[in-house]
Coordinates of C-alpha atoms and ligand atoms in Angstrom, one line a residue:
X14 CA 6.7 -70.8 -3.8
X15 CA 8.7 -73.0 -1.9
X16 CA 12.1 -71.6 0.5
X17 CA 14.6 -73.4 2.2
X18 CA 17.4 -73.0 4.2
X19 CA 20.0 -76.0 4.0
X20 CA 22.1 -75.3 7.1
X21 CA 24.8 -77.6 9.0
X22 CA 22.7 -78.9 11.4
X23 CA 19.1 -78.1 10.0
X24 CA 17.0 -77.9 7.4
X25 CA 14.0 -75.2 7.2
X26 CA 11.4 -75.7 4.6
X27 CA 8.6 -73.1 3.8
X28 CA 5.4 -72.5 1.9
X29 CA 4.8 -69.1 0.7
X30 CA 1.8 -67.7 -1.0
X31 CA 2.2 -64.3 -3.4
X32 CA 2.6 -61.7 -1.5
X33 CA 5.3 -64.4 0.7
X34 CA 3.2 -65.0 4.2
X35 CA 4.6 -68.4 5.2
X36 CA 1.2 -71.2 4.9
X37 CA 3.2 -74.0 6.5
X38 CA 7.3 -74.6 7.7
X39 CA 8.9 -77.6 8.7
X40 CA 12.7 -78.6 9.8
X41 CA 14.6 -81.3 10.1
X42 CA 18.2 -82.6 11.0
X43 CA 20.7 -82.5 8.4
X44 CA 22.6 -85.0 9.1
X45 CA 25.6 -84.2 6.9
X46 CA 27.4 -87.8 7.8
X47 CA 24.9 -89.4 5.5
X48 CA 26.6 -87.9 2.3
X49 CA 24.8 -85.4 -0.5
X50 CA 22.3 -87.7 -1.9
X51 CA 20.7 -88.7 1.4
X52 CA 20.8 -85.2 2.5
X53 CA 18.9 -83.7 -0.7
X54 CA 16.1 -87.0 0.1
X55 CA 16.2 -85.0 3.3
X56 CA 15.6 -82.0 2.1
X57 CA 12.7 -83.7 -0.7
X58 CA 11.2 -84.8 2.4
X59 CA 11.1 -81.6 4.0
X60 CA 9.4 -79.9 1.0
X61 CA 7.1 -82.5 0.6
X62 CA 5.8 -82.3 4.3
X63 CA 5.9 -78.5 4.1
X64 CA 3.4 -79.1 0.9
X65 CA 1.3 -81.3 2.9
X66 CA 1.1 -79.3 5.9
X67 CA -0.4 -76.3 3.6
X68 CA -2.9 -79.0 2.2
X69 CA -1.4 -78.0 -1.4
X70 CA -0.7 -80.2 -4.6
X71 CA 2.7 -80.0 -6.1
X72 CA 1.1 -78.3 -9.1
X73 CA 0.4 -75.6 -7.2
X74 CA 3.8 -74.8 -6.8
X75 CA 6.0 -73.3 -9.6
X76 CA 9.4 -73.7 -8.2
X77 CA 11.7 -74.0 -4.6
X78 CA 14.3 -72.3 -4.0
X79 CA 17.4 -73.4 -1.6
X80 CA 19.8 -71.7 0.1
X81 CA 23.2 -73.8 0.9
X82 CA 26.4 -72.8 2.9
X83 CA 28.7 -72.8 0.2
X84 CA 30.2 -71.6 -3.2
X85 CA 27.5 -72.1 -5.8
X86 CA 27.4 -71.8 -9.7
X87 CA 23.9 -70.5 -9.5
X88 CA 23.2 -70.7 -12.9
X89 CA 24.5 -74.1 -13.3
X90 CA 23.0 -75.3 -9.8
X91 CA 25.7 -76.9 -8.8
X92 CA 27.2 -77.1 -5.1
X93 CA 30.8 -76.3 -6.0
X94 CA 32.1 -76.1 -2.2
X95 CA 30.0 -76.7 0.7
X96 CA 32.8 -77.6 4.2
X97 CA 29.7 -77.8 6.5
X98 CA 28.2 -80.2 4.3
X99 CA 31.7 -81.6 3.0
X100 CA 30.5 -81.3 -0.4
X101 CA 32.4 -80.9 -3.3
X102 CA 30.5 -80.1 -6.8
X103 CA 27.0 -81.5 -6.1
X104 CA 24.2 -81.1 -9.1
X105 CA 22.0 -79.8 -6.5
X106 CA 19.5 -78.7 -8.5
X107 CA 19.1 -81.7 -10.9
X108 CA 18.9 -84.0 -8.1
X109 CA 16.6 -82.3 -5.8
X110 CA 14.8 -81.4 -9.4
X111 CA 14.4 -84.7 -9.7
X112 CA 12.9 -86.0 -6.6
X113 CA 10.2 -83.2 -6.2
X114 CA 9.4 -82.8 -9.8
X115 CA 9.9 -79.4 -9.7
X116 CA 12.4 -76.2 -10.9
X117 CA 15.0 -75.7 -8.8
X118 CA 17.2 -72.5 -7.7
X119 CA 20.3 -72.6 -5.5
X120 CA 21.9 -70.0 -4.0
X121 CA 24.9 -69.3 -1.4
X122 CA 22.6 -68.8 2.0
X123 CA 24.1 -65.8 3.1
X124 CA 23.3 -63.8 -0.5
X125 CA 19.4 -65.3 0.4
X126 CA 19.6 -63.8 3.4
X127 CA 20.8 -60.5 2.6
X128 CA 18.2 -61.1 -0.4
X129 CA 15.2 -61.4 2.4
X130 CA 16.6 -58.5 4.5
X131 CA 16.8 -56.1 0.9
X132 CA 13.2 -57.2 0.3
X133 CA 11.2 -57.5 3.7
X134 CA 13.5 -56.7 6.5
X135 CA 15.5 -54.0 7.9
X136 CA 16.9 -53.1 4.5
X137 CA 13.9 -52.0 2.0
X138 CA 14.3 -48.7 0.8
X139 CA 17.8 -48.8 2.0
X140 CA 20.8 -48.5 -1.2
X141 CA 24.2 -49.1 1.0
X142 CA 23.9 -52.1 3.8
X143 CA 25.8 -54.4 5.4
X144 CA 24.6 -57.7 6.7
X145 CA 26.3 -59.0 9.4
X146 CA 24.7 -63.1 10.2
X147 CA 26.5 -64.1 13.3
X148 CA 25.4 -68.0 13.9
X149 CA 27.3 -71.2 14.1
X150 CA 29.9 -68.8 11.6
X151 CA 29.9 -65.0 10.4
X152 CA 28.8 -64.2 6.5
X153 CA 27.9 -60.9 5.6
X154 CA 26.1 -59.3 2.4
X155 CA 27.4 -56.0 1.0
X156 CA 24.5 -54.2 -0.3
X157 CA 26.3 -50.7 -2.5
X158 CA 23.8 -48.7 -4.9
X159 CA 20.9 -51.2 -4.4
X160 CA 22.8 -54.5 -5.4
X161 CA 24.3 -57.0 -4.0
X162 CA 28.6 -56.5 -4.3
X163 CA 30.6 -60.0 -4.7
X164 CA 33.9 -58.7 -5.7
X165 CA 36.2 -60.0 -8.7
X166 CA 35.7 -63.7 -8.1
X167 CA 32.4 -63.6 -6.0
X168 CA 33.7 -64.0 -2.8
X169 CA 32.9 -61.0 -1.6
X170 CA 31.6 -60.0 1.7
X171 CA 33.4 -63.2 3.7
X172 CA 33.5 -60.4 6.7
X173 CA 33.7 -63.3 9.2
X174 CA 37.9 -63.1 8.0
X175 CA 38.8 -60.0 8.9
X176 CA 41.1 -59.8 11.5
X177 CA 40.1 -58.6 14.8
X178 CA 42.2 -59.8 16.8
X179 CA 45.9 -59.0 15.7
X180 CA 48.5 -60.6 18.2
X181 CA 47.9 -63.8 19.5
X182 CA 44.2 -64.3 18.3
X183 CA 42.9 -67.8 18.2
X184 CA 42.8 -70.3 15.0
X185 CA 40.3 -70.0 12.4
X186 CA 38.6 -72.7 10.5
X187 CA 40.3 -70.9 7.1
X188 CA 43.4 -71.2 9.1
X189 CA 44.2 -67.8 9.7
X190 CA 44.4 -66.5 13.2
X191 CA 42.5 -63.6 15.0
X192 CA 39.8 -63.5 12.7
X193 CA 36.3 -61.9 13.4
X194 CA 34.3 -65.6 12.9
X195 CA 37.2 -67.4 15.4
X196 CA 36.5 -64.6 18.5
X197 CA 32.5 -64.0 18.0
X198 CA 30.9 -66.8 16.1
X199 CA 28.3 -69.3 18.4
X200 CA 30.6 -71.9 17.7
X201 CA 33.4 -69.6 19.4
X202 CA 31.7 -68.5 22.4
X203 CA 30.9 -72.5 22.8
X204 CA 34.5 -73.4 22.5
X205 CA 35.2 -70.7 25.1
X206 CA 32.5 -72.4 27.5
X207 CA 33.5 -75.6 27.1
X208 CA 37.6 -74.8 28.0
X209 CA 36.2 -72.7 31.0
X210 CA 34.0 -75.5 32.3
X211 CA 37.0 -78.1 31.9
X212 CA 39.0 -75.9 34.0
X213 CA 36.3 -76.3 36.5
X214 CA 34.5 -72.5 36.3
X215 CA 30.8 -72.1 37.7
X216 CA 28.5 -72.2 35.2
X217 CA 24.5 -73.2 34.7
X218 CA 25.2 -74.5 30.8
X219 CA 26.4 -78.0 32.7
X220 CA 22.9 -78.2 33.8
X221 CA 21.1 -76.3 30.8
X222 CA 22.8 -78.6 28.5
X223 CA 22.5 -81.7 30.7
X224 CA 26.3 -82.3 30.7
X225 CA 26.2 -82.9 27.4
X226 CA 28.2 -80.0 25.7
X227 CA 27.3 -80.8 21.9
X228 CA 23.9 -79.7 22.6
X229 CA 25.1 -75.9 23.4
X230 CA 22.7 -74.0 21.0
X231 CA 22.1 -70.2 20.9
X232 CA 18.9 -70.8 23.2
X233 CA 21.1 -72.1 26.1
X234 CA 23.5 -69.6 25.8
X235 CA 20.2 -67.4 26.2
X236 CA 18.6 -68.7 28.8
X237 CA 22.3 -68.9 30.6
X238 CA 22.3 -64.8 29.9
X239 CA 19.3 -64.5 31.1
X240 CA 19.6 -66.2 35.0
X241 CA 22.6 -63.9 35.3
X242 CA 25.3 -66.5 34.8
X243 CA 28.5 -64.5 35.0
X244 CA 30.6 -66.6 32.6
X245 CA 28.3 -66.6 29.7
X246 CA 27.6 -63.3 29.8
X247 CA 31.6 -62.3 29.9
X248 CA 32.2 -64.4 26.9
X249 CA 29.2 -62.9 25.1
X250 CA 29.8 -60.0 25.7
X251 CA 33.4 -60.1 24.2
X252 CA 32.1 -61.2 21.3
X253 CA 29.4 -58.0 21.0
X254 CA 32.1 -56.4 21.5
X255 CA 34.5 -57.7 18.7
X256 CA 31.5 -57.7 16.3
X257 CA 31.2 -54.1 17.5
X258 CA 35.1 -53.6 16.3
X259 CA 34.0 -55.9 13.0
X260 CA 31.2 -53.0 12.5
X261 CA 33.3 -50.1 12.9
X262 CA 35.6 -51.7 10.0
X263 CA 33.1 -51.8 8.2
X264 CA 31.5 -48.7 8.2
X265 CA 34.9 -46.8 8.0
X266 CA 35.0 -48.3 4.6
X267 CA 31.9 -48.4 3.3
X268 CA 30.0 -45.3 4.5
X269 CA 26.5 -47.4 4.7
X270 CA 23.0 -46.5 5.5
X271 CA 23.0 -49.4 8.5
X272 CA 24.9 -52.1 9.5
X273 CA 22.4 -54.7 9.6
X274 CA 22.5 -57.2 12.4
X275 CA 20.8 -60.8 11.5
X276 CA 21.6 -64.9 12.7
X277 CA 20.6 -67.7 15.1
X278 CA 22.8 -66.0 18.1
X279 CA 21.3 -62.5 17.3
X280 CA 17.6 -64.3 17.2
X281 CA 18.9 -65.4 20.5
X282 CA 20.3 -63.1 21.9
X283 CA 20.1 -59.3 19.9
X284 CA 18.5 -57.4 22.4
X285 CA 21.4 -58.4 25.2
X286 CA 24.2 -58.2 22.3
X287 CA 22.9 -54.7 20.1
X288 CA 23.6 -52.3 22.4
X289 CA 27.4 -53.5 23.3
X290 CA 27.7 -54.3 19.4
X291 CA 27.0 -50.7 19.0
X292 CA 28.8 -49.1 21.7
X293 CA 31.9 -50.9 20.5
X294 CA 31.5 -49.8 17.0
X295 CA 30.9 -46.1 17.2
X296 CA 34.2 -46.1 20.1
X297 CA 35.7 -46.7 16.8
X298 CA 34.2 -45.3 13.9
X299 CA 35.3 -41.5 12.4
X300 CA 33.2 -39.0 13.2
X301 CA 33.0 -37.7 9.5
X302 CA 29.4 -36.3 10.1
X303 CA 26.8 -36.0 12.6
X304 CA 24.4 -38.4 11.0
X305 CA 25.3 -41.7 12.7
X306 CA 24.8 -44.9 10.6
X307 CA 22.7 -46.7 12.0
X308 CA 23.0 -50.7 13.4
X309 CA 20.2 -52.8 13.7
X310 CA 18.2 -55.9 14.1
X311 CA 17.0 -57.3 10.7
X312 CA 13.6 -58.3 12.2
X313 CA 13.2 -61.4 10.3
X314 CA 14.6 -63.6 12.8
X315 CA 15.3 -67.4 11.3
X316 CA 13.1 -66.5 8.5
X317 CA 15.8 -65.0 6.2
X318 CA 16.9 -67.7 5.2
X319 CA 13.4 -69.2 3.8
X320 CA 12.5 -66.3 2.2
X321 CA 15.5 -65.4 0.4
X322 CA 15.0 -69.5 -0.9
X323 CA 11.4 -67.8 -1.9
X324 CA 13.2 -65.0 -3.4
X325 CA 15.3 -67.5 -5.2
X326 CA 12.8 -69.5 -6.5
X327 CA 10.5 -66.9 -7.3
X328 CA 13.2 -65.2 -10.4
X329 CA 13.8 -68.6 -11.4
X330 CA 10.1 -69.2 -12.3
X331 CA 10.0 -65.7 -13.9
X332 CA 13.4 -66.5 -16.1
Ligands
LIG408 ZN1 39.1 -66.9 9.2

């Protein structure tokens, strides 16, 4: 089995043998600019080196699945919306089909993810979850009597939308204000950065990043946390602290097992964020019963995204 994870900026390609123990992985730029047909040779190429790496024959594979930020008409395998990307209805599955010879799933990347964490992370045995992925945005997978929810028109779970901030919040790429993904996202904790350092505050990002501020990742931002910089870890920690308020919301509602804490900034940066994440949510969650939900690290790191393409590819081959 084959997983990937198309991101924004990368792509992650995995071999997996039955029982889904990675045999090779490899990652490249996206490089979205180039348009949808360069970026799925991109992705080919990915698969084919991950194939190579693993010193296995394409027949040895029975299908790859691919998870993409966007809406996706599964069954059809067609991209429909993808603003990352800036796709607009894609045949991703015949085209990528095409190139490796090979069946083809696709699938939005946060239902992979929450997929993986149901499967092999912090969710087995669990029936009501939420997964929060906090990375360059916010998606989230509402897990309720052991499947995954999608509402009416399956676009359920966009938890990155709720408002957090009610008065004066700042602007969200859906063009709402005060939303959870516009206060706690990587890419708002960089835009926060970036305005303090133009106003001239302290910070070691400048050097961390070389002066270059396009190349703020979650591992900066980490390694900022960790040498005690004062800003980074104020503007971090308002953001564990919002996705602590997004939590409570959550929970209020839904009554779940665990809130379920997953991403590149919680890869990052979990075990300085989880414990202000939580202290912020149970401040405001009803004390209906003793028994605390509990929040938590998925434990798969940057994998959920490959293995939920696994996952993908894996009922595909069995349809
Ligand atoms: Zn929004």
């Amino acid at each position: 089995m084959v997983g990937v994870d198309l991101g924004g900026t990368k792509i992650l390609a995995a071999v997996f043998d039955e029982k889904h123990r990675v045999l090779s992985r490899e990652k490249k730029p996206t490089r979205p600019e180039l348009g949808p047909q360069t970026v799925i040779g991109r992705v080919a190429d990915c698969v084919h080196d991950a194939l190579a790496a693993a010193a296995l024959p394409h027949t040895a594979i029975s299908a790859v699945g691919v998870g993409v930020p966007g809406m996706i008409d599964t069954r059809g395998g067609v991209v429909h919306v993808a603003p990352n990307l800036h796709w607009r209805d894609v045949p991703f599955s015949k085209w990528l089909g095409k190139q490796l010879d090979l069946p083809v799933a696709v699938v939005n990347d946060v239902e992979a993810g929450t997929m993986a964490v149901q499967h092999f992370g912090a969710g087995r045995g669990l029936q009501d979850f939420i997964c929060m992925f906090i990375g360059t945005g916010i998606g989230g997978g509402l897990v309720l009597h052991g499947e995954q929810y999608r509402g009416a028109g399956g676009m359920g779970g966009e938890i990155g939308h709720m408002v957090v901030v009610a008065y004066f919040g700042p602007k969200c790429g859906c063009g709402n204000y005060g939303c959870l993904e516009a206060v706690a996202s990587r890419t708002a904790i960089v835009r926060r950065i970036v305005k303090a350092m133009d106003d001239g505050q302290k910070t070691v990002v400048r050097s961390l990043c070389d002066g270059d501020t396009s190349r703020i990742r979650s591992r900066i931002l980490a390694e900022a946390y960790r040498q005690d910089d004062k800003l980074v870890r104020e503007i971090v920690n308002d953001a564990s602290h919002y996705i602590g308020i997004g939590a409570a919301n959550l929970i209020n509602v839904l009554n779940p097992q665990a809130v379920i804490l997953g991403g590149g900034l919680i890869e990052a940066l979990g075990n300085r964020m989880l414990p202000r994440i939580k202290k912020a949510a149970f401040a405001h969650t009803i004390a209906a019963s003793d028994e605390r939900v509990n929040i938590l690290d998925s434990g798969l790191g940057d994998d959920a995204g490959i293995l939920g393409g696994a996952l993908a590819a894996r009922r595909l081959a069995k349809r």
